[in-house]
Amino acid sequence: MIESWRWYGDLDPISLSEVAQTGARGIVTALHEIPYGEVWPSDTIVARKAQVTEAGFDWLVVESLPVHEHIKRGDGDLSELFANYRQSMANLAANGVHTICYNFMPLLDWTRTDLEAPVAGGATCLRFEAVRMAAFEVHMLGRRAAEGDYSPDVLTKAAAWFQRASEADRDALLASIMAGMPGAFDRYDVAGLRVALAAYEGIDRDALRQNYKRFLDEVVPTAEDLGMRLCVHPDDPPRDILGLPRIVSDGDDLAWVLAAHDSPANGITLCSGSLGANPINDVPAIAAQVADRIHFAHLRNVTKDPDGSFEEAAHLEGDTDMVALVKVLLDEQSRRRAEGRADHTIPFRPDHGHHMLSDLGRDMIPGYPLIGRLRGLAELRGVISALSHG
């Protein structure tokens, strides 16, 4: 497995020289400065690749080449957006970047209610708190249908939280939820979020699946022609949010994705944390079921609560059996190697991590500290080494 590290380019407070000290060999990055739907110019790709290469890394994976909201909603004439996506793919392939991670989550890339939840020992982590999410949906956003998405106990506690919450508490909750907005461009207040959600009215699970299949049919043939691998990231969290359907949340969903356009170019980003937040998911078992189409892996762990809350755990301490999962990935690599495949090695990155030690006083992208991820990478490196030796 190839150790890699997510880097946000010039937006990232962590420098490539610091990343080099982690021992990671590859970089996972994107052109986050380019608005969604526009073509990624070849000269901009060349410049980003030069940054990565000059620092001693390979640009292994694009994370991500975003899917425009109009495509997710199926709005109007999408020919230009699809053409732009295909051209960006071609420009990446021409510059030697052949794996693209993306997601098909409506509006929000990920959702948390607390970006600095306390962890034993003084560190902090990302947390999704069901009570606070219910308070936001029902009492701040005014989405009364949300009452059907939570248990009576959670709704009672949500009402109590809202009543005692200060304006600063409510602003902090909104800011945490908005931190999951993709890119660097859209952040909403409550009124703006209501407008954005209204654009998805009438789009249920079946409609979103239909729009997703159209996307795959438009771009997978191009990926095949270019020798590229597309790999969808699971929903985070793996449940409907804000009344928006989520369609990449469990093993059945992943099977549907792979069957929707059956091609080696249509694959999976195996994210153990996203899948692991769904209580029904046995992550190692799901990985084994889709192993031949895993093109990239995010390795992280979560600890779940009975009410639907969860938080980021240390990489080897959460609810997912990380050793069993890594063994699935190593076994799949061995199978590919036995087939004689040149692309048998699976790139992975330590995903998220606790904010700890000197990171606590430093401005970091939420979930992407230096030391917490370094700890995770070191732990995963040990698991991989032990399993490979055994």
mmCIF file of C-alpha atoms in Angstrom:
data_model
loop_
_atom_site.group_PDB
_atom_site.id
_atom_site.type_symbol
_atom_site.label_atom_id
_atom_site.label_comp_id
_atom_site.label_asym_id
_atom_site.label_seq_id
_atom_site.Cartn_x
_atom_site.Cartn_y
_atom_site.Cartn_z
ATOM 1 C CA MET A 1 0.000 0.000 0.000
ATOM 2 C CA ILE A 2 1.260 3.487 -0.852
ATOM 3 C CA GLU A 3 1.279 5.967 2.015
ATOM 4 C CA SER A 4 -0.194 9.294 0.959
ATOM 5 C CA TRP A 5 -1.210 12.568 2.558
ATOM 6 C CA ARG A 6 -4.021 14.975 1.762
ATOM 7 C CA TRP A 7 -2.701 18.456 1.046
ATOM 8 C CA TYR A 8 -4.858 21.474 0.217
ATOM 9 C CA GLY A 9 -2.279 23.310 -1.826
ATOM 10 C CA ASP A 10 -1.776 26.987 -1.089
ATOM 11 C CA LEU A 11 -4.851 26.903 1.179
ATOM 12 C CA ASP A 12 -3.152 24.417 3.516
ATOM 13 C CA PRO A 13 -1.351 25.708 6.624
ATOM 14 C CA ILE A 14 0.769 22.533 6.570
ATOM 15 C CA SER A 15 3.737 22.794 4.220
ATOM 16 C CA LEU A 16 5.019 20.036 1.957
ATOM 17 C CA SER A 17 8.327 20.141 3.825
ATOM 18 C CA GLU A 18 6.416 19.213 6.985
ATOM 19 C CA VAL A 19 4.558 16.451 5.147
ATOM 20 C CA ALA A 20 7.909 15.055 4.006
ATOM 21 C CA GLN A 21 8.805 14.418 7.643
ATOM 22 C CA THR A 22 5.809 12.084 8.033
ATOM 23 C CA GLY A 23 7.339 9.553 5.651
ATOM 24 C CA ALA A 24 4.371 9.634 3.267
ATOM 25 C CA ARG A 25 5.373 9.124 -0.351
ATOM 26 C CA GLY A 26 2.388 10.458 -2.242
ATOM 27 C CA ILE A 27 0.189 13.537 -2.213
ATOM 28 C CA VAL A 28 -3.571 13.660 -2.584
ATOM 29 C CA THR A 29 -4.682 17.116 -3.665
ATOM 30 C CA ALA A 30 -6.954 19.146 -5.918
ATOM 31 C CA LEU A 31 -7.322 22.591 -7.432
ATOM 32 C CA HIS A 32 -9.567 23.858 -4.664
ATOM 33 C CA GLU A 33 -9.347 27.427 -5.909
ATOM 34 C CA ILE A 34 -11.269 26.686 -9.133
ATOM 35 C CA PRO A 35 -15.063 27.092 -8.885
ATOM 36 C CA TYR A 36 -17.129 23.976 -9.421
ATOM 37 C CA GLY A 37 -18.064 23.271 -13.004
ATOM 38 C CA GLU A 38 -15.135 25.082 -14.601
ATOM 39 C CA VAL A 39 -12.405 23.312 -16.571
ATOM 40 C CA TRP A 40 -9.172 22.628 -14.734
ATOM 41 C CA PRO A 41 -6.618 24.235 -17.081
ATOM 42 C CA SER A 42 -3.620 22.164 -18.025
ATOM 43 C CA ASP A 43 -1.150 24.888 -17.047
ATOM 44 C CA THR A 44 -2.653 25.066 -13.540
ATOM 45 C CA ILE A 45 -2.416 21.290 -13.208
ATOM 46 C CA VAL A 46 1.206 21.463 -14.371
ATOM 47 C CA ALA A 47 1.981 24.103 -11.737
ATOM 48 C CA ARG A 48 0.376 22.090 -8.928
ATOM 49 C CA LYS A 49 2.171 18.924 -10.018
ATOM 50 C CA ALA A 50 5.477 20.812 -10.088
ATOM 51 C CA GLN A 51 4.926 21.894 -6.472
ATOM 52 C CA VAL A 52 4.329 18.285 -5.483
ATOM 53 C CA THR A 53 7.179 16.814 -7.524
ATOM 54 C CA GLU A 54 9.755 19.391 -6.464
ATOM 55 C CA ALA A 55 8.975 18.538 -2.836
ATOM 56 C CA GLY A 56 9.815 14.893 -3.549
ATOM 57 C CA PHE A 57 6.304 13.420 -3.871
ATOM 58 C CA ASP A 58 4.103 11.878 -6.522
ATOM 59 C CA TRP A 59 0.621 13.317 -7.090
ATOM 60 C CA LEU A 60 -1.222 10.028 -6.642
ATOM 61 C CA VAL A 61 -4.901 10.956 -6.408
ATOM 62 C CA VAL A 62 -7.115 13.936 -7.163
ATOM 63 C CA GLU A 63 -9.401 14.611 -4.233
ATOM 64 C CA SER A 64 -11.563 15.794 -5.579
ATOM 65 C CA LEU A 65 -12.755 16.771 -9.026
ATOM 66 C CA PRO A 66 -16.124 18.021 -7.772
ATOM 67 C CA VAL A 67 -19.507 17.219 -9.277
ATOM 68 C CA HIS A 68 -21.576 20.374 -9.751
ATOM 69 C CA GLU A 69 -24.844 20.662 -7.833
ATOM 70 C CA HIS A 70 -26.746 21.098 -11.115
ATOM 71 C CA ILE A 71 -25.602 17.603 -12.130
ATOM 72 C CA LYS A 72 -26.702 16.161 -8.792
ATOM 73 C CA ARG A 73 -30.107 17.805 -9.204
ATOM 74 C CA GLY A 74 -30.369 17.094 -12.940
ATOM 75 C CA ASP A 75 -31.045 20.762 -13.694
ATOM 76 C CA GLY A 76 -31.636 21.789 -17.302
ATOM 77 C CA ASP A 77 -29.031 21.475 -20.055
ATOM 78 C CA LEU A 78 -25.990 19.849 -18.479
ATOM 79 C CA SER A 79 -23.974 19.352 -21.666
ATOM 80 C CA GLU A 80 -21.440 22.075 -20.848
ATOM 81 C CA LEU A 81 -20.885 20.836 -17.305
ATOM 82 C CA PHE A 82 -20.330 17.274 -18.486
ATOM 83 C CA ALA A 83 -18.003 18.481 -21.249
ATOM 84 C CA ASN A 84 -16.018 20.533 -18.738
ATOM 85 C CA TYR A 85 -15.708 17.549 -16.409
ATOM 86 C CA ARG A 86 -14.438 15.341 -19.230
ATOM 87 C CA GLN A 87 -11.959 18.013 -20.336
ATOM 88 C CA SER A 88 -10.609 18.322 -16.799
ATOM 89 C CA MET A 89 -10.180 14.550 -16.733
ATOM 90 C CA ALA A 90 -8.279 14.686 -20.024
ATOM 91 C CA ASN A 91 -6.023 17.471 -18.755
ATOM 92 C CA LEU A 92 -5.232 15.502 -15.608
ATOM 93 C CA ALA A 93 -4.499 12.323 -17.537
ATOM 94 C CA ALA A 94 -2.229 14.226 -19.925
ATOM 95 C CA ASN A 95 -0.186 15.251 -16.903
ATOM 96 C CA GLY A 96 0.060 11.772 -15.416
ATOM 97 C CA VAL A 97 -2.702 11.908 -12.789
ATOM 98 C CA HIS A 98 -5.035 8.945 -13.276
ATOM 99 C CA THR A 99 -7.111 8.449 -10.106
ATOM 100 C CA ILE A 100 -9.999 10.745 -9.198
ATOM 101 C CA CYS A 101 -11.865 10.635 -5.899
ATOM 102 C CA TYR A 102 -15.240 12.428 -5.906
ATOM 103 C CA ASN A 103 -18.566 12.274 -4.091
ATOM 104 C CA PHE A 104 -22.240 12.528 -4.947
ATOM 105 C CA MET A 105 -23.496 14.021 -1.674
ATOM 106 C CA PRO A 106 -26.098 16.759 -2.179
ATOM 107 C CA LEU A 107 -24.985 20.201 -1.020
ATOM 108 C CA LEU A 108 -22.747 19.159 1.917
ATOM 109 C CA ASP A 109 -19.533 17.153 1.545
ATOM 110 C CA TRP A 110 -19.548 16.176 5.218
ATOM 111 C CA THR A 111 -21.467 17.177 8.316
ATOM 112 C CA ARG A 112 -20.285 17.666 11.887
ATOM 113 C CA THR A 113 -21.819 19.610 14.751
ATOM 114 C CA ASP A 114 -18.581 20.150 16.692
ATOM 115 C CA LEU A 115 -15.143 20.744 15.231
ATOM 116 C CA GLU A 116 -13.356 20.683 18.607
ATOM 117 C CA ALA A 117 -15.016 18.051 20.776
ATOM 118 C CA PRO A 118 -12.824 17.199 23.778
ATOM 119 C CA VAL A 119 -10.927 13.912 23.842
ATOM 120 C CA ALA A 120 -9.408 12.286 26.925
ATOM 121 C CA GLY A 121 -5.920 13.634 27.499
ATOM 122 C CA GLY A 122 -6.601 17.122 26.163
ATOM 123 C CA ALA A 123 -6.888 16.591 22.412
ATOM 124 C CA THR A 124 -9.961 17.481 20.337
ATOM 125 C CA CYS A 125 -11.800 15.777 17.494
ATOM 126 C CA LEU A 126 -14.641 16.170 15.009
ATOM 127 C CA ARG A 127 -18.032 15.056 16.350
ATOM 128 C CA PHE A 128 -21.538 14.575 14.974
ATOM 129 C CA GLU A 129 -23.980 15.084 17.858
ATOM 130 C CA ALA A 130 -27.521 13.891 17.128
ATOM 131 C CA VAL A 131 -29.060 16.238 19.719
ATOM 132 C CA ARG A 132 -27.395 19.333 18.269
ATOM 133 C CA MET A 133 -28.185 18.302 14.702
ATOM 134 C CA ALA A 134 -31.842 17.867 15.663
ATOM 135 C CA ALA A 135 -31.792 21.254 17.380
ATOM 136 C CA PHE A 136 -30.401 22.822 14.238
ATOM 137 C CA GLU A 137 -32.848 21.151 11.860
ATOM 138 C CA VAL A 138 -36.016 21.561 13.934
ATOM 139 C CA HIS A 139 -35.472 24.790 15.860
ATOM 140 C CA MET A 140 -32.968 26.838 13.834
ATOM 141 C CA LEU A 141 -33.732 25.761 10.293
ATOM 142 C CA GLY A 142 -37.413 25.181 10.978
ATOM 143 C CA ARG A 143 -37.554 21.915 9.047
ATOM 144 C CA ARG A 144 -40.477 20.329 10.849
ATOM 145 C CA ALA A 145 -40.260 17.111 8.824
ATOM 146 C CA ALA A 146 -36.959 16.542 10.608
ATOM 147 C CA GLU A 147 -38.904 15.467 13.688
ATOM 148 C CA GLY A 148 -39.459 12.133 11.967
ATOM 149 C CA ASP A 149 -35.703 11.608 11.613
ATOM 150 C CA TYR A 150 -34.927 11.543 15.342
ATOM 151 C CA SER A 151 -36.096 9.611 18.380
ATOM 152 C CA PRO A 152 -38.415 11.281 20.923
ATOM 153 C CA ASP A 153 -35.597 11.327 23.458
ATOM 154 C CA VAL A 154 -33.249 13.139 21.049
ATOM 155 C CA LEU A 155 -35.992 15.642 20.158
ATOM 156 C CA THR A 156 -36.644 16.396 23.835
ATOM 157 C CA LYS A 157 -32.949 16.965 24.482
ATOM 158 C CA ALA A 158 -32.665 19.050 21.294
ATOM 159 C CA ALA A 159 -35.435 21.377 22.466
ATOM 160 C CA ALA A 160 -33.721 21.761 25.825
ATOM 161 C CA TRP A 161 -30.363 22.509 24.181
ATOM 162 C CA PHE A 162 -31.938 25.146 21.940
ATOM 163 C CA GLN A 163 -33.639 26.857 24.875
ATOM 164 C CA ARG A 164 -30.440 27.186 26.880
ATOM 165 C CA ALA A 165 -28.106 27.861 23.934
ATOM 166 C CA SER A 166 -26.761 31.379 23.596
ATOM 167 C CA GLU A 167 -26.593 33.186 20.280
ATOM 168 C CA ALA A 168 -22.880 32.369 20.206
ATOM 169 C CA ASP A 169 -23.666 28.660 20.722
ATOM 170 C CA ARG A 170 -26.089 28.704 17.820
ATOM 171 C CA ASP A 171 -23.650 30.581 15.594
ATOM 172 C CA ALA A 172 -20.931 28.045 16.419
ATOM 173 C CA LEU A 173 -23.260 25.178 15.506
ATOM 174 C CA LEU A 174 -24.107 26.770 12.158
ATOM 175 C CA ALA A 175 -20.401 27.386 11.475
ATOM 176 C CA SER A 176 -19.554 23.757 12.255
ATOM 177 C CA ILE A 177 -22.226 22.449 9.894
ATOM 178 C CA MET A 178 -21.217 24.898 7.166
ATOM 179 C CA ALA A 179 -17.598 23.760 7.462
ATOM 180 C CA GLY A 180 -18.714 20.767 5.412
ATOM 181 C CA MET A 181 -19.643 22.915 2.433
ATOM 182 C CA PRO A 182 -17.411 21.947 -0.478
ATOM 183 C CA GLY A 183 -14.742 24.219 -1.897
ATOM 184 C CA ALA A 184 -13.940 27.721 -0.773
ATOM 185 C CA PHE A 185 -16.917 29.584 -2.160
ATOM 186 C CA ASP A 186 -20.337 28.841 -0.609
ATOM 187 C CA ARG A 187 -21.176 29.322 3.056
ATOM 188 C CA TYR A 188 -24.768 29.981 4.073
ATOM 189 C CA ASP A 189 -26.589 31.624 6.898
ATOM 190 C CA VAL A 190 -29.826 29.925 7.963
ATOM 191 C CA ALA A 191 -31.941 31.816 5.431
ATOM 192 C CA GLY A 192 -29.502 31.053 2.633
ATOM 193 C CA LEU A 193 -29.421 27.381 3.552
ATOM 194 C CA ARG A 194 -33.222 27.233 3.342
ATOM 195 C CA VAL A 195 -33.012 28.594 -0.212
ATOM 196 C CA ALA A 196 -30.286 26.096 -1.166
ATOM 197 C CA LEU A 197 -32.309 23.210 0.239
ATOM 198 C CA ALA A 198 -35.421 24.346 -1.628
ATOM 199 C CA ALA A 199 -33.583 23.658 -4.903
ATOM 200 C CA TYR A 200 -33.628 19.959 -3.950
ATOM 201 C CA GLU A 201 -37.373 19.775 -3.306
ATOM 202 C CA GLY A 202 -38.868 16.758 -5.065
ATOM 203 C CA ILE A 203 -35.512 15.003 -5.455
ATOM 204 C CA ASP A 204 -35.799 11.740 -3.567
ATOM 205 C CA ARG A 205 -33.480 8.747 -3.412
ATOM 206 C CA ASP A 206 -34.635 7.327 -6.756
ATOM 207 C CA ALA A 207 -34.282 10.665 -8.544
ATOM 208 C CA LEU A 208 -30.793 11.214 -7.123
ATOM 209 C CA ARG A 209 -29.799 7.716 -8.231
ATOM 210 C CA GLN A 210 -31.072 8.460 -11.717
ATOM 211 C CA ASN A 211 -28.992 11.648 -11.840
ATOM 212 C CA TYR A 212 -25.956 9.764 -10.535
ATOM 213 C CA LYS A 213 -26.282 7.076 -13.196
ATOM 214 C CA ARG A 214 -26.447 9.772 -15.844
ATOM 215 C CA PHE A 215 -23.211 11.234 -14.491
ATOM 216 C CA LEU A 216 -21.512 7.835 -14.616
ATOM 217 C CA ASP A 217 -22.713 7.206 -18.155
ATOM 218 C CA GLU A 218 -21.345 10.599 -19.202
ATOM 219 C CA VAL A 219 -17.869 10.278 -17.657
ATOM 220 C CA VAL A 220 -16.922 6.612 -17.213
ATOM 221 C CA PRO A 221 -16.378 5.969 -20.962
ATOM 222 C CA THR A 222 -13.949 8.907 -20.988
ATOM 223 C CA ALA A 223 -12.166 7.457 -17.967
ATOM 224 C CA GLU A 224 -11.847 4.161 -19.822
ATOM 225 C CA ASP A 225 -10.383 5.898 -22.877
ATOM 226 C CA LEU A 226 -7.907 7.835 -20.718
ATOM 227 C CA GLY A 227 -6.872 4.878 -18.563
ATOM 228 C CA MET A 228 -8.262 6.630 -15.480
ATOM 229 C CA ARG A 229 -9.916 5.329 -12.326
ATOM 230 C CA LEU A 230 -12.912 7.110 -10.789
ATOM 231 C CA CYS A 231 -13.645 6.250 -7.149
ATOM 232 C CA VAL A 232 -16.699 7.545 -5.322
ATOM 233 C CA HIS A 233 -16.405 8.517 -1.677
ATOM 234 C CA PRO A 234 -19.159 7.215 0.651
ATOM 235 C CA ASP A 235 -21.588 9.590 2.321
ATOM 236 C CA ASP A 236 -20.407 11.330 5.481
ATOM 237 C CA PRO A 237 -22.359 10.708 7.619
ATOM 238 C CA PRO A 238 -24.021 7.701 5.955
ATOM 239 C CA ARG A 239 -27.594 8.892 6.524
ATOM 240 C CA ASP A 240 -30.009 11.444 5.080
ATOM 241 C CA ILE A 241 -29.143 14.971 6.218
ATOM 242 C CA LEU A 242 -31.316 18.098 6.156
ATOM 243 C CA GLY A 243 -33.954 16.155 4.257
ATOM 244 C CA LEU A 244 -31.452 15.411 1.481
ATOM 245 C CA PRO A 245 -31.168 11.789 0.345
ATOM 246 C CA ARG A 246 -27.872 9.944 0.635
ATOM 247 C CA ILE A 247 -27.276 7.067 -1.786
ATOM 248 C CA VAL A 248 -23.703 5.881 -1.059
ATOM 249 C CA SER A 249 -24.076 4.804 2.555
ATOM 250 C CA ASP A 250 -23.829 1.002 2.827
ATOM 251 C CA GLY A 251 -22.839 -2.184 1.044
ATOM 252 C CA ASP A 252 -26.027 -2.323 -1.027
ATOM 253 C CA ASP A 253 -25.469 1.249 -2.195
ATOM 254 C CA LEU A 254 -21.897 0.477 -3.242
ATOM 255 C CA ALA A 255 -23.102 -2.593 -5.147
ATOM 256 C CA TRP A 256 -25.623 -0.389 -6.947
ATOM 257 C CA VAL A 257 -22.920 2.135 -7.881
ATOM 258 C CA LEU A 258 -20.675 -0.537 -9.360
ATOM 259 C CA ALA A 259 -23.548 -2.105 -11.298
ATOM 260 C CA ALA A 260 -24.891 1.236 -12.547
ATOM 261 C CA HIS A 261 -21.960 1.420 -14.971
ATOM 262 C CA ASP A 262 -20.084 -1.870 -14.794
ATOM 263 C CA SER A 263 -16.504 -0.967 -15.600
ATOM 264 C CA PRO A 264 -13.133 -1.201 -13.846
ATOM 265 C CA ALA A 265 -12.963 2.581 -14.293
ATOM 266 C CA ASN A 266 -15.993 2.976 -11.999
ATOM 267 C CA GLY A 267 -14.743 2.235 -8.516
ATOM 268 C CA ILE A 268 -14.769 3.027 -4.818
ATOM 269 C CA THR A 269 -12.848 5.142 -2.348
ATOM 270 C CA LEU A 270 -13.027 2.857 0.666
ATOM 271 C CA CYS A 271 -13.528 5.299 3.568
ATOM 272 C CA SER A 272 -13.604 3.319 6.782
ATOM 273 C CA GLY A 273 -14.792 6.272 8.837
ATOM 274 C CA SER A 274 -17.730 7.238 6.649
ATOM 275 C CA LEU A 275 -18.964 3.667 6.300
ATOM 276 C CA GLY A 276 -18.111 2.973 9.934
ATOM 277 C CA ALA A 277 -20.525 5.637 11.186
ATOM 278 C CA ASN A 278 -23.462 3.523 9.981
ATOM 279 C CA PRO A 279 -24.312 0.910 12.667
ATOM 280 C CA ILE A 280 -25.368 -1.677 10.081
ATOM 281 C CA ASN A 281 -22.047 -1.590 8.248
ATOM 282 C CA ASP A 282 -19.405 -4.261 8.758
ATOM 283 C CA VAL A 283 -16.609 -2.307 7.098
ATOM 284 C CA PRO A 284 -14.104 -5.160 6.534
ATOM 285 C CA ALA A 285 -16.913 -7.304 5.063
ATOM 286 C CA ILE A 286 -18.024 -4.500 2.739
ATOM 287 C CA ALA A 287 -14.419 -3.946 1.669
ATOM 288 C CA ALA A 288 -14.106 -7.639 0.822
ATOM 289 C CA GLN A 289 -17.277 -7.483 -1.278
ATOM 290 C CA VAL A 290 -16.044 -4.568 -3.422
ATOM 291 C CA ALA A 291 -12.294 -5.216 -3.143
ATOM 292 C CA ASP A 292 -11.631 -5.543 -6.863
ATOM 293 C CA ARG A 293 -12.977 -2.015 -7.429
ATOM 294 C CA ILE A 294 -11.243 -0.230 -4.542
ATOM 295 C CA HIS A 295 -8.935 2.321 -6.149
ATOM 296 C CA PHE A 296 -8.131 4.401 -3.067
ATOM 297 C CA ALA A 297 -8.595 4.113 0.695
ATOM 298 C CA HIS A 298 -9.217 6.552 3.545
ATOM 299 C CA LEU A 299 -8.336 4.881 6.814
ATOM 300 C CA ARG A 300 -9.860 6.394 9.949
ATOM 301 C CA ASN A 301 -12.051 5.222 12.789
ATOM 302 C CA VAL A 302 -15.135 6.424 14.644
ATOM 303 C CA THR A 303 -16.859 5.608 17.905
ATOM 304 C CA LYS A 304 -20.659 5.508 17.719
ATOM 305 C CA ASP A 305 -23.324 6.268 20.315
ATOM 306 C CA PRO A 306 -26.769 4.593 20.426
ATOM 307 C CA ASP A 307 -28.595 7.828 19.500
ATOM 308 C CA GLY A 308 -26.784 8.170 16.160
ATOM 309 C CA SER A 309 -23.990 10.412 17.358
ATOM 310 C CA PHE A 310 -20.387 9.558 16.523
ATOM 311 C CA GLU A 311 -16.931 11.066 16.804
ATOM 312 C CA GLU A 312 -13.493 10.540 15.347
ATOM 313 C CA ALA A 313 -11.506 7.964 17.299
ATOM 314 C CA ALA A 314 -7.820 7.193 17.222
ATOM 315 C CA HIS A 315 -7.124 5.077 14.139
ATOM 316 C CA LEU A 316 -6.831 1.775 16.018
ATOM 317 C CA GLU A 317 -9.316 2.488 18.801
ATOM 318 C CA GLY A 318 -12.758 2.950 17.197
ATOM 319 C CA ASP A 319 -15.577 0.582 16.316
ATOM 320 C CA THR A 320 -14.045 -0.692 13.067
ATOM 321 C CA ASP A 321 -11.538 -3.553 13.221
ATOM 322 C CA MET A 322 -8.767 -1.709 11.404
ATOM 323 C CA VAL A 323 -6.411 -4.689 11.390
ATOM 324 C CA ALA A 324 -9.039 -6.837 9.657
ATOM 325 C CA LEU A 325 -9.733 -4.062 7.159
ATOM 326 C CA VAL A 326 -6.076 -3.558 6.287
ATOM 327 C CA LYS A 327 -5.753 -7.315 5.781
ATOM 328 C CA VAL A 328 -8.574 -7.185 3.208
ATOM 329 C CA LEU A 329 -6.714 -4.461 1.308
ATOM 330 C CA LEU A 330 -3.388 -6.311 1.459
ATOM 331 C CA ASP A 331 -5.041 -9.537 0.286
ATOM 332 C CA GLU A 332 -6.573 -7.661 -2.639
ATOM 333 C CA GLN A 333 -3.172 -6.238 -3.548
ATOM 334 C CA SER A 334 -1.725 -9.757 -3.537
ATOM 335 C CA ARG A 335 -4.538 -10.954 -5.793
ATOM 336 C CA ARG A 336 -3.887 -8.132 -8.256
ATOM 337 C CA ARG A 337 -0.163 -8.758 -8.166
ATOM 338 C CA ALA A 338 -0.744 -12.448 -8.945
ATOM 339 C CA GLU A 339 -2.773 -11.360 -11.989
ATOM 340 C CA GLY A 340 0.245 -9.404 -13.180
ATOM 341 C CA ARG A 341 -1.433 -6.031 -12.864
ATOM 342 C CA ALA A 342 0.932 -3.066 -12.941
ATOM 343 C CA ASP A 343 -1.545 -1.040 -10.848
ATOM 344 C CA HIS A 344 -1.838 -3.582 -8.053
ATOM 345 C CA THR A 345 -0.833 -1.207 -5.234
ATOM 346 C CA ILE A 346 -3.649 0.651 -3.426
ATOM 347 C CA PRO A 347 -2.890 4.212 -2.303
ATOM 348 C CA PHE A 348 -4.229 5.121 1.123
ATOM 349 C CA ARG A 349 -4.075 8.071 3.445
ATOM 350 C CA PRO A 350 -4.582 8.468 7.182
ATOM 351 C CA ASP A 351 -7.875 10.308 7.243
ATOM 352 C CA HIS A 352 -8.701 12.945 9.822
ATOM 353 C CA GLY A 353 -7.009 12.748 13.188
ATOM 354 C CA HIS A 354 -7.158 14.292 16.627
ATOM 355 C CA HIS A 355 -5.966 17.856 17.107
ATOM 356 C CA MET A 356 -3.257 17.377 19.702
ATOM 357 C CA LEU A 357 0.007 18.690 21.136
ATOM 358 C CA SER A 358 1.332 21.718 19.219
ATOM 359 C CA ASP A 359 -1.493 21.483 16.668
ATOM 360 C CA LEU A 360 -3.871 22.781 19.351
ATOM 361 C CA GLY A 361 -2.457 26.287 19.054
ATOM 362 C CA ARG A 362 -2.297 26.286 15.293
ATOM 363 C CA ASP A 363 -4.845 27.195 12.622
ATOM 364 C CA MET A 364 -5.696 23.919 10.898
ATOM 365 C CA ILE A 365 -8.248 22.729 8.368
ATOM 366 C CA PRO A 366 -10.887 20.921 10.486
ATOM 367 C CA GLY A 367 -10.031 17.236 10.744
ATOM 368 C CA TYR A 368 -6.674 17.631 9.027
ATOM 369 C CA PRO A 369 -4.044 18.334 11.691
ATOM 370 C CA LEU A 370 -0.418 17.429 11.268
ATOM 371 C CA ILE A 371 0.371 15.486 14.437
ATOM 372 C CA GLY A 372 -2.924 13.613 14.741
ATOM 373 C CA ARG A 373 -2.616 12.296 11.202
ATOM 374 C CA LEU A 374 1.055 11.525 11.729
ATOM 375 C CA ARG A 375 0.061 9.397 14.718
ATOM 376 C CA GLY A 376 -2.532 7.618 12.583
ATOM 377 C CA LEU A 377 -0.064 7.037 9.759
ATOM 378 C CA ALA A 378 2.502 5.608 12.161
ATOM 379 C CA GLU A 379 -0.071 3.235 13.656
ATOM 380 C CA LEU A 380 -1.293 2.123 10.231
ATOM 381 C CA ARG A 381 2.281 1.692 9.034
ATOM 382 C CA GLY A 382 2.866 -0.679 11.936
ATOM 383 C CA VAL A 383 -0.252 -2.717 11.139
ATOM 384 C CA ILE A 384 0.707 -2.989 7.479
ATOM 385 C CA SER A 385 4.267 -3.983 8.324
ATOM 386 C CA ALA A 386 3.142 -6.637 10.803
ATOM 387 C CA LEU A 387 0.550 -8.159 8.457
ATOM 388 C CA SER A 388 2.973 -8.114 5.531
ATOM 389 C CA HIS A 389 5.658 -9.812 7.599
ATOM 390 C CA GLY A 390 3.227 -12.396 8.907
#
